[in-house]
Short mmCIF file of C-alpha atoms in Angstrom, two decimals:
data_model
loop_
_atom_site.label_atom_id
_atom_site.label_comp_id
_atom_site.label_asym_id
_atom_site.label_seq_id
_atom_site.Cartn_x
_atom_site.Cartn_y
_atom_site.Cartn_z
CA UNK A 127 124.62 125.58 94.21
CA UNK A 128 124.48 125.24 97.33
CA UNK A 129 125.22 127.71 99.81
CA UNK A 130 127.15 128.52 102.49
CA UNK A 131 123.91 129.44 104.81
CA UNK A 132 122.21 125.86 103.79
CA UNK A 133 125.37 123.53 104.57
CA UNK A 134 125.04 125.45 108.14
CA UNK A 135 121.13 125.28 108.33
CA UNK A 136 120.98 121.22 108.18
CA UNK A 137 124.14 120.72 110.37
CA UNK A 138 122.80 122.64 112.44
CA UNK A 139 119.58 120.49 112.74
CA UNK A 140 121.58 117.76 112.84
CA UNK A 141 123.04 118.42 116.07
CA UNK A 142 120.30 119.76 118.28
CA UNK A 143 118.73 116.14 117.33
CA UNK A 144 122.13 115.09 118.76
CA UNK A 145 122.08 117.00 121.35
CA UNK A 146 118.46 116.00 121.97
CA UNK A 147 118.57 112.42 121.53
CA UNK A 148 122.06 112.43 123.85
CA UNK A 149 119.96 112.92 126.68
CA UNK A 150 118.50 109.34 126.05
CA UNK A 151 122.13 108.23 126.17
CA UNK A 152 123.37 104.11 124.88
CA UNK A 153 126.13 103.51 126.35
CA UNK A 154 126.89 100.41 123.89
CA UNK A 155 126.53 102.45 120.39
CA UNK A 156 129.15 104.12 118.86
CA UNK A 157 126.64 106.60 117.82
CA UNK A 158 123.79 108.12 119.73
CA UNK A 159 121.13 108.47 116.52
CA UNK A 160 121.72 108.52 112.08
CA UNK A 161 122.18 112.59 112.37
CA UNK A 162 125.80 112.00 114.24
CA UNK A 163 126.62 109.59 111.97
CA UNK A 164 125.42 111.66 109.18
CA UNK A 165 127.33 114.26 110.88
CA UNK A 166 130.73 112.81 111.07
CA UNK A 167 130.86 110.72 107.61
CA UNK A 168 128.43 112.08 105.02
CA UNK A 169 129.44 115.25 102.68
CA UNK A 170 127.89 118.21 101.65
CA UNK A 171 127.17 117.65 97.79
CA UNK A 172 125.97 120.19 95.16
CA UNK A 173 123.65 119.93 93.05
CA UNK A 174 123.78 118.57 89.53
CA UNK A 175 121.25 119.09 86.25
CA UNK A 176 119.34 115.62 86.41
CA UNK A 177 120.40 113.76 83.23
CA UNK A 178 118.21 113.80 80.51
CA UNK A 179 118.10 109.53 79.73
CA UNK A 180 117.26 110.02 83.97
CA UNK A 181 113.14 109.74 84.27
CA UNK A 182 112.15 111.08 87.58
CA UNK A 183 110.89 108.92 90.01
CA UNK A 184 107.74 108.66 92.15
CA UNK A 185 107.51 110.55 94.83
CA UNK A 186 107.78 110.20 98.46
CA UNK A 187 109.43 107.46 97.27
CA UNK A 188 112.97 108.90 97.09
CA UNK A 189 115.41 105.84 98.62
CA UNK A 190 113.22 103.33 96.23
CA UNK A 191 113.42 105.89 93.23
CA UNK A 192 117.35 106.14 93.84
CA UNK A 193 118.15 102.28 94.93
CA UNK A 194 116.81 100.29 92.14
CA UNK A 195 118.37 103.36 89.97
CA UNK A 196 121.89 102.53 91.65
CA UNK A 197 121.75 98.88 90.76
CA UNK A 198 121.72 99.37 87.21
CA UNK A 199 123.66 102.24 86.66
CA UNK A 200 127.45 102.02 87.73
CA UNK A 201 128.45 105.12 87.58
CA UNK A 202 125.71 106.20 89.81
CA UNK A 203 126.22 106.02 93.34
CA UNK A 204 122.81 106.21 95.94
CA UNK A 205 123.62 108.30 98.95
CA UNK A 206 121.14 108.70 102.13
CA UNK A 207 121.54 111.62 103.95
CA UNK A 208 119.76 114.93 104.96
CA UNK A 209 118.45 117.40 101.75
CA UNK A 210 116.68 121.28 102.01
CA UNK A 211 114.40 121.33 98.81
CA UNK A 212 113.64 124.58 96.91
CA UNK A 213 110.04 124.16 98.17
CA UNK A 214 110.66 122.64 101.36
CA UNK A 215 112.90 125.66 104.02
CA UNK A 216 114.03 122.93 106.02
CA UNK A 217 116.78 119.32 106.40
CA UNK A 218 114.04 116.39 105.33
CA UNK A 219 115.91 113.01 105.40
CA UNK A 220 116.48 111.77 102.28
CA UNK A 221 118.30 109.62 99.27
CA UNK A 222 119.86 110.69 95.70
CA UNK A 223 122.37 109.81 94.12
CA UNK A 224 125.85 111.31 93.45
CA UNK A 225 127.31 111.16 90.07
CA UNK A 226 131.16 110.51 89.45
CA UNK A 227 131.78 114.38 90.18
CA UNK A 228 130.66 113.99 93.48
CA UNK A 229 127.76 116.36 92.57
CA UNK A 230 124.19 115.28 93.53
CA UNK A 231 121.04 113.95 91.61
CA UNK A 232 117.64 114.71 92.58
CA UNK A 233 115.64 112.00 91.30
CA UNK A 234 111.87 112.55 93.29
CA UNK A 235 111.77 116.46 94.03
CA UNK A 236 110.42 117.65 90.80
CA UNK A 237 113.74 121.06 91.23
CA UNK A 238 117.47 119.78 92.20
CA UNK A 239 117.78 120.36 96.28
CA UNK A 240 119.20 124.43 97.52
CA UNK A 241 121.89 121.49 99.71
CA UNK A 242 122.88 118.21 100.63
CA UNK A 243 124.67 116.23 103.51
CA UNK A 244 125.05 112.29 102.65
CA UNK A 245 127.00 109.32 102.92
CA UNK A 246 127.63 107.61 99.62
CA UNK A 247 127.23 103.73 99.94
CA UNK A 248 128.46 100.90 97.32
CA UNK A 249 126.29 99.29 95.66
CA UNK A 250 127.62 96.22 96.51
CA UNK A 251 127.06 96.69 99.80
CA UNK A 252 123.54 98.55 99.34
CA UNK A 253 122.38 95.27 97.56
CA UNK A 254 123.83 93.02 100.06
CA UNK A 255 122.90 95.15 103.28
CA UNK A 256 119.11 95.18 101.45
CA UNK A 257 118.90 91.03 100.54
CA UNK A 258 120.15 90.73 104.74
CA UNK A 259 116.70 92.55 105.01
CA UNK A 260 114.50 89.83 103.18
CA UNK A 261 111.96 92.57 101.97
CA UNK A 262 110.68 92.95 98.81
CA UNK A 263 110.57 97.55 99.86
CA UNK A 264 113.27 99.45 99.05
CA UNK A 265 113.56 100.85 102.90
CA UNK A 266 116.45 103.70 104.01
CA UNK A 267 119.52 101.57 105.28
CA UNK A 268 119.10 104.48 107.99
CA UNK A 269 115.50 104.67 108.78
CA UNK A 270 115.05 101.22 107.94
CA UNK A 271 117.81 99.87 110.10
CA UNK A 272 115.77 98.44 113.49
CA UNK A 273 115.24 95.30 111.08
CA UNK A 274 118.82 95.22 111.97
CA UNK A 275 118.67 95.64 115.62
CA UNK A 276 120.98 99.19 115.19
CA UNK A 277 123.65 97.85 114.01
CA UNK A 278 125.27 101.07 112.42
CA UNK A 279 124.56 102.75 115.70
CA UNK A 280 126.56 100.55 117.74
CA UNK A 281 129.61 99.79 115.21
CA UNK A 282 129.37 102.60 112.91
CA UNK A 283 129.32 101.71 109.22
CA UNK A 284 131.71 99.62 107.57
CA UNK A 285 134.80 101.32 105.60
CA UNK A 286 133.69 99.59 102.02
CA UNK A 287 130.16 100.21 102.83
CA UNK A 288 131.37 103.70 102.09
CA UNK A 289 132.63 105.61 98.84
CA UNK A 290 134.77 108.39 98.24
CA UNK A 291 133.60 110.21 95.86
CA UNK A 292 135.69 113.02 93.23
CA UNK A 293 134.94 116.09 93.95
CA UNK A 294 134.04 116.54 97.99
CA UNK A 295 132.89 119.09 99.08
CA UNK A 296 134.73 120.12 102.34
CA UNK A 297 132.44 121.08 105.56
#
């Protein structure tokens, strides 16, 4: 279950990164960094149990693990943002899935995280976005956005790219 302390920890970390990056401001960008984008557009999620039919993915491959499953299951949504694991008490850039109730489904870590804050993406949009990259790997939408010359920082995320989840946790 998400606690206000753990969510606050993620938000504080992201805000610190924003303050650091603003020192190097780019007037041509809507957002100074992806942390600012996540603070603006992200939603907090509680962890749900992983459905028994879903297998845990490869360690350190959260983006790949979750993109592949989301592409094959209409009831799950790919999410990128920051999370705190049960093992490492700090905010980590991470990818996970969300179910139709807006709960986080962890496919990479052994245990569900204790807090999640991220942006739920439309599967159709993610597929099209990654296809334009013309690469065989499954990079993070955000971390790999240098390939699109940081288009998401310049313009923000298109409205059609974000999915509204049923039980979004108010931050």
